[in-house]
PDB file of C-alpha atoms in Angstrom:
ATOM      1  CA  MET A   1     118.246  61.035 146.165  1.00  0.00           C
ATOM      2  CA  THR A   2     116.160  64.070 147.094  1.00  0.00           C
ATOM      3  CA  SER A   3     113.386  65.043 144.714  1.00  0.00           C
ATOM      4  CA  MET A   4     113.057  68.637 143.589  1.00  0.00           C
ATOM      5  CA  LEU A   5     110.373  70.723 145.195  1.00  0.00           C
ATOM      6  CA  ASP A   6     108.299  73.302 143.408  1.00  0.00           C
ATOM      7  CA  ALA A   7     107.297  75.086 146.610  1.00  0.00           C
ATOM      8  CA  VAL A   8     108.188  75.198 150.290  1.00  0.00           C
ATOM      9  CA  VAL A   9     105.472  76.516 152.584  1.00  0.00           C
ATOM     10  CA  VAL A  10     106.599  77.858 155.952  1.00  0.00           C
ATOM     11  CA  GLY A  11     103.840  77.584 158.524  1.00  0.00           C
ATOM     12  CA  ALA A  12     101.146  74.930 158.864  1.00  0.00           C
ATOM     13  CA  GLY A  13      98.394  77.325 159.834  1.00  0.00           C
ATOM     14  CA  PRO A  14      95.148  77.609 157.887  1.00  0.00           C
ATOM     15  CA  ASN A  15      96.611  79.819 155.169  1.00  0.00           C
ATOM     16  CA  GLY A  16      99.823  77.826 154.750  1.00  0.00           C
ATOM     17  CA  LEU A  17      97.998  74.505 154.641  1.00  0.00           C
ATOM     18  CA  THR A  18      95.431  75.864 152.195  1.00  0.00           C
ATOM     19  CA  ALA A  19      98.176  77.190 149.928  1.00  0.00           C
ATOM     20  CA  ALA A  20     100.057  73.888 150.110  1.00  0.00           C
ATOM     21  CA  ALA A  21      96.918  71.856 149.382  1.00  0.00           C
ATOM     22  CA  GLU A  22      95.993  74.046 146.425  1.00  0.00           C
ATOM     23  CA  LEU A  23      99.517  73.858 144.990  1.00  0.00           C
ATOM     24  CA  ALA A  24      99.575  70.071 145.424  1.00  0.00           C
ATOM     25  CA  ARG A  25      96.122  69.779 143.840  1.00  0.00           C
ATOM     26  CA  ARG A  26      97.519  71.577 140.799  1.00  0.00           C
ATOM     27  CA  GLY A  27     100.388  69.103 140.532  1.00  0.00           C
ATOM     28  CA  PHE A  28     103.221  70.936 142.288  1.00  0.00           C
ATOM     29  CA  ALA A  29     105.616  69.136 144.640  1.00  0.00           C
ATOM     30  CA  VAL A  30     105.163  70.883 147.998  1.00  0.00           C
ATOM     31  CA  GLU A  31     106.774  70.607 151.420  1.00  0.00           C
ATOM     32  CA  VAL A  32     105.326  72.249 154.560  1.00  0.00           C
ATOM     33  CA  HIS A  33     107.446  73.260 157.570  1.00  0.00           C
ATOM     34  CA  GLU A  34     105.934  74.085 160.969  1.00  0.00           C
ATOM     35  CA  ALA A  35     107.773  75.252 164.109  1.00  0.00           C
ATOM     36  CA  HIS A  36     105.168  73.881 166.562  1.00  0.00           C
ATOM     37  CA  ASP A  37     104.550  70.237 167.400  1.00  0.00           C
ATOM     38  CA  THR A  38     101.024  70.444 165.986  1.00  0.00           C
ATOM     39  CA  VAL A  39      99.566  71.952 162.848  1.00  0.00           C
ATOM     40  CA  GLY A  40      96.858  74.584 162.810  1.00  0.00           C
ATOM     41  CA  GLY A  41      98.791  77.768 163.462  1.00  0.00           C
ATOM     42  CA  GLY A  42      96.705  80.385 165.223  1.00  0.00           C
ATOM     43  CA  ALA A  43      93.540  78.379 164.623  1.00  0.00           C
ATOM     44  CA  ARG A  44      94.550  75.420 166.773  1.00  0.00           C
ATOM     45  CA  THR A  45      92.945  74.788 170.146  1.00  0.00           C
ATOM     46  CA  GLU A  46      95.041  73.977 173.218  1.00  0.00           C
ATOM     47  CA  GLU A  47      94.666  73.435 176.941  1.00  0.00           C
ATOM     48  CA  LEU A  48      96.727  76.360 178.242  1.00  0.00           C
ATOM     49  CA  THR A  49      95.500  76.977 181.779  1.00  0.00           C
ATOM     50  CA  LEU A  50      93.309  74.339 183.427  1.00  0.00           C
ATOM     51  CA  PRO A  51      92.802  70.719 182.359  1.00  0.00           C
ATOM     52  CA  GLY A  52      89.833  70.507 180.006  1.00  0.00           C
ATOM     53  CA  PHE A  53      89.710  74.283 179.516  1.00  0.00           C
ATOM     54  CA  ARG A  54      90.443  74.932 175.853  1.00  0.00           C
ATOM     55  CA  HIS A  55      91.866  78.136 174.415  1.00  0.00           C
ATOM     56  CA  ASP A  56      92.372  79.541 170.950  1.00  0.00           C
ATOM     57  CA  PRO A  57      95.949  80.804 171.413  1.00  0.00           C
ATOM     58  CA  CYS A  58      95.852  83.249 168.541  1.00  0.00           C
ATOM     59  CA  SER A  59      92.832  83.159 166.318  1.00  0.00           C
ATOM     60  CA  ALA A  60      90.097  85.723 166.562  1.00  0.00           C
ATOM     61  CA  VAL A  61      88.470  85.082 163.205  1.00  0.00           C
ATOM     62  CA  HIS A  62      88.853  81.346 162.635  1.00  0.00           C
ATOM     63  CA  PRO A  63      85.053  80.915 162.614  1.00  0.00           C
ATOM     64  CA  LEU A  64      85.208  82.534 159.182  1.00  0.00           C
ATOM     65  CA  GLY A  65      87.150  79.491 158.013  1.00  0.00           C
ATOM     66  CA  ILE A  66      84.087  77.292 158.112  1.00  0.00           C
ATOM     67  CA  GLY A  67      82.577  79.496 155.400  1.00  0.00           C
ATOM     68  CA  SER A  68      85.726  79.707 153.303  1.00  0.00           C
ATOM     69  CA  PRO A  69      85.257  78.453 149.739  1.00  0.00           C
ATOM     70  CA  ALA A  70      88.806  77.052 149.873  1.00  0.00           C
ATOM     71  CA  PHE A  71      88.120  75.070 153.059  1.00  0.00           C
ATOM     72  CA  ARG A  72      84.748  73.860 151.784  1.00  0.00           C
ATOM     73  CA  ALA A  73      86.398  72.502 148.633  1.00  0.00           C
ATOM     74  CA  MET A  74      88.698  70.220 150.643  1.00  0.00           C
ATOM     75  CA  PRO A  75      87.592  67.016 152.454  1.00  0.00           C
ATOM     76  CA  LEU A  76      88.963  68.269 155.780  1.00  0.00           C
ATOM     77  CA  ALA A  77      86.528  66.407 158.042  1.00  0.00           C
ATOM     78  CA  ARG A  78      87.655  63.139 156.452  1.00  0.00           C
ATOM     79  CA  HIS A  79      91.163  63.972 157.673  1.00  0.00           C
ATOM     80  CA  GLY A  80      90.143  64.836 161.225  1.00  0.00           C
ATOM     81  CA  LEU A  81      89.231  68.529 161.159  1.00  0.00           C
ATOM     82  CA  GLN A  82      86.544  69.309 163.670  1.00  0.00           C
ATOM     83  CA  TRP A  83      85.296  72.869 164.127  1.00  0.00           C
ATOM     84  CA  LEU A  84      84.774  73.628 167.816  1.00  0.00           C
ATOM     85  CA  HIS A  85      82.247  76.263 168.811  1.00  0.00           C
ATOM     86  CA  PRO A  86      82.170  77.490 172.413  1.00  0.00           C
ATOM     87  CA  GLU A  87      78.844  78.139 174.129  1.00  0.00           C
ATOM     88  CA  VAL A  88      79.913  81.775 174.525  1.00  0.00           C
ATOM     89  CA  ASP A  89      82.196  83.214 171.849  1.00  0.00           C
ATOM     90  CA  LEU A  90      83.149  86.279 173.847  1.00  0.00           C
ATOM     91  CA  ALA A  91      81.919  88.244 176.827  1.00  0.00           C
ATOM     92  CA  HIS A  92      82.402  91.688 178.310  1.00  0.00           C
ATOM     93  CA  PRO A  93      81.937  91.941 182.088  1.00  0.00           C
ATOM     94  CA  PHE A  94      80.382  95.023 183.669  1.00  0.00           C
ATOM     95  CA  PRO A  95      81.188  96.466 187.130  1.00  0.00           C
ATOM     96  CA  ASP A  96      77.785  95.360 188.496  1.00  0.00           C
ATOM     97  CA  GLY A  97      78.657  91.691 187.916  1.00  0.00           C
ATOM     98  CA  THR A  98      76.613  91.218 184.743  1.00  0.00           C
ATOM     99  CA  ALA A  99      78.128  90.620 181.329  1.00  0.00           C
ATOM    100  CA  ALA A 100      77.232  91.044 177.685  1.00  0.00           C
ATOM    101  CA  ALA A 101      77.897  87.824 175.802  1.00  0.00           C
ATOM    102  CA  LEU A 102      78.098  86.983 172.130  1.00  0.00           C
ATOM    103  CA  THR A 103      76.804  83.524 171.268  1.00  0.00           C
ATOM    104  CA  ARG A 104      75.753  81.800 168.052  1.00  0.00           C
ATOM    105  CA  SER A 105      72.155  82.791 168.837  1.00  0.00           C
ATOM    106  CA  VAL A 106      70.980  86.345 168.161  1.00  0.00           C
ATOM    107  CA  GLY A 107      68.245  85.918 170.773  1.00  0.00           C
ATOM    108  CA  GLU A 108      70.607  84.700 173.507  1.00  0.00           C
ATOM    109  CA  SER A 109      73.118  87.448 172.730  1.00  0.00           C
ATOM    110  CA  ALA A 110      70.392  90.099 172.787  1.00  0.00           C
ATOM    111  CA  MET A 111      69.119  88.899 176.183  1.00  0.00           C
ATOM    112  CA  THR A 112      72.543  89.425 177.766  1.00  0.00           C
ATOM    113  CA  LEU A 113      72.380  93.101 176.800  1.00  0.00           C
ATOM    114  CA  GLY A 114      69.250  93.661 178.860  1.00  0.00           C
ATOM    115  CA  PRO A 115      65.798  94.863 177.837  1.00  0.00           C
ATOM    116  CA  ALA A 116      66.934  98.378 176.921  1.00  0.00           C
ATOM    117  CA  ASP A 117      69.516  97.230 174.360  1.00  0.00           C
ATOM    118  CA  ALA A 118      68.190  93.870 173.141  1.00  0.00           C
ATOM    119  CA  GLY A 119      66.120  95.535 170.418  1.00  0.00           C
ATOM    120  CA  ALA A 120      69.009  97.726 169.266  1.00  0.00           C
ATOM    121  CA  TYR A 121      71.205  94.649 168.905  1.00  0.00           C
ATOM    122  CA  ARG A 122      68.542  92.759 166.976  1.00  0.00           C
ATOM    123  CA  ARG A 123      68.112  95.728 164.603  1.00  0.00           C
ATOM    124  CA  LEU A 124      71.882  95.970 164.114  1.00  0.00           C
ATOM    125  CA  VAL A 125      72.275  92.327 163.051  1.00  0.00           C
ATOM    126  CA  ALA A 126      68.863  91.774 161.398  1.00  0.00           C
ATOM    127  CA  PRO A 127      70.003  92.634 157.844  1.00  0.00           C
ATOM    128  CA  PHE A 128      72.610  89.857 158.012  1.00  0.00           C
ATOM    129  CA  THR A 129      70.841  87.162 160.046  1.00  0.00           C
ATOM    130  CA  GLY A 130      70.182  84.038 158.015  1.00  0.00           C
ATOM    131  CA  ARG A 131      72.224  85.337 155.089  1.00  0.00           C
ATOM    132  CA  TRP A 132      75.676  84.143 156.123  1.00  0.00           C
ATOM    133  CA  ASP A 133      76.336  81.905 153.132  1.00  0.00           C
ATOM    134  CA  THR A 134      75.720  84.662 150.580  1.00  0.00           C
ATOM    135  CA  LEU A 135      77.480  87.340 152.613  1.00  0.00           C
ATOM    136  CA  ALA A 136      80.535  85.168 153.311  1.00  0.00           C
ATOM    137  CA  ALA A 137      80.776  84.099 149.675  1.00  0.00           C
ATOM    138  CA  ASP A 138      80.714  87.773 148.676  1.00  0.00           C
ATOM    139  CA  PHE A 139      83.401  89.031 151.047  1.00  0.00           C
ATOM    140  CA  LEU A 140      85.637  85.959 150.796  1.00  0.00           C
ATOM    141  CA  ARG A 141      85.640  85.871 146.996  1.00  0.00           C
ATOM    142  CA  THR A 142      88.411  87.209 144.812  1.00  0.00           C
ATOM    143  CA  PRO A 143      87.714  90.387 142.799  1.00  0.00           C
ATOM    144  CA  TRP A 144      88.006  88.572 139.472  1.00  0.00           C
ATOM    145  CA  ASP A 145      85.243  86.083 140.370  1.00  0.00           C
ATOM    146  CA  GLY A 146      82.595  88.467 139.066  1.00  0.00           C
ATOM    147  CA  LEU A 147      80.081  90.631 140.848  1.00  0.00           C
ATOM    148  CA  PRO A 148      78.918  89.977 144.409  1.00  0.00           C
ATOM    149  CA  ARG A 149      75.651  88.046 144.707  1.00  0.00           C
ATOM    150  CA  ASP A 150      74.215  90.677 147.051  1.00  0.00           C
ATOM    151  CA  PRO A 151      76.175  93.922 146.544  1.00  0.00           C
ATOM    152  CA  TYR A 152      73.763  95.997 148.649  1.00  0.00           C
ATOM    153  CA  ARG A 153      74.094  93.770 151.724  1.00  0.00           C
ATOM    154  CA  LEU A 154      77.858  93.454 151.223  1.00  0.00           C
ATOM    155  CA  ALA A 155      78.201  97.252 151.123  1.00  0.00           C
ATOM    156  CA  ARG A 156      75.992  97.617 154.201  1.00  0.00           C
ATOM    157  CA  PHE A 157      78.075  95.041 156.075  1.00  0.00           C
ATOM    158  CA  GLY A 158      81.312  96.767 155.055  1.00  0.00           C
ATOM    159  CA  LEU A 159      80.068 100.201 156.075  1.00  0.00           C
ATOM    160  CA  LEU A 160      79.150  98.916 159.530  1.00  0.00           C
ATOM    161  CA  GLY A 161      82.616  97.431 159.890  1.00  0.00           C
ATOM    162  CA  VAL A 162      84.435 100.712 159.290  1.00  0.00           C
ATOM    163  CA  GLN A 163      82.398 102.776 161.734  1.00  0.00           C
ATOM    164  CA  PRO A 164      84.159 104.056 164.852  1.00  0.00           C
ATOM    165  CA  ALA A 165      83.256 102.502 168.196  1.00  0.00           C
ATOM    166  CA  THR A 166      81.450 105.709 169.159  1.00  0.00           C
ATOM    167  CA  TRP A 167      78.963 105.120 166.309  1.00  0.00           C
ATOM    168  CA  VAL A 168      78.074 101.733 167.779  1.00  0.00           C
ATOM    169  CA  SER A 169      78.001 103.017 171.360  1.00  0.00           C
ATOM    170  CA  ARG A 170      75.427 105.689 170.441  1.00  0.00           C
ATOM    171  CA  ARG A 171      72.999 102.929 169.465  1.00  0.00           C
ATOM    172  CA  PHE A 172      73.111 101.304 172.897  1.00  0.00           C
ATOM    173  CA  GLN A 173      72.406 102.572 176.412  1.00  0.00           C
TER     174      GLN A 173
END
């Protein structure tokens, strides 16, 4: 005899799994369906080209997941979740053979921009450096959770995010 379900979640990506876990935590009977052989959705890592060379087939913002209040509330590491961080998160090659690279280090990232732009990059990210936990909690929270902990920094971060690319390009050589 089949038991009745309260919810069926289609997709075992981060959002689907989080929704299913939260529903189950609240006592609902939940079933998750995934089309791929592995769970993780766009946040999974796969060897797509060369052996040992790992790719994120979809996700561009999965590093935000590590700061998610929902993910932090679940014992994911106990169940095998391991966040992988590449040495270089992204890079942009230039015609002269050099490249600008974004890493987890502000200093390393700034050095790849060269001496003329390293300072501009440091000034751009300085208001947010070392404040990730507060900033992430503010922009990942729901509106009914009260006021942001740092509304000024949250507004500053948001305003930078909506600027056109030309605004950013004027700050660099």
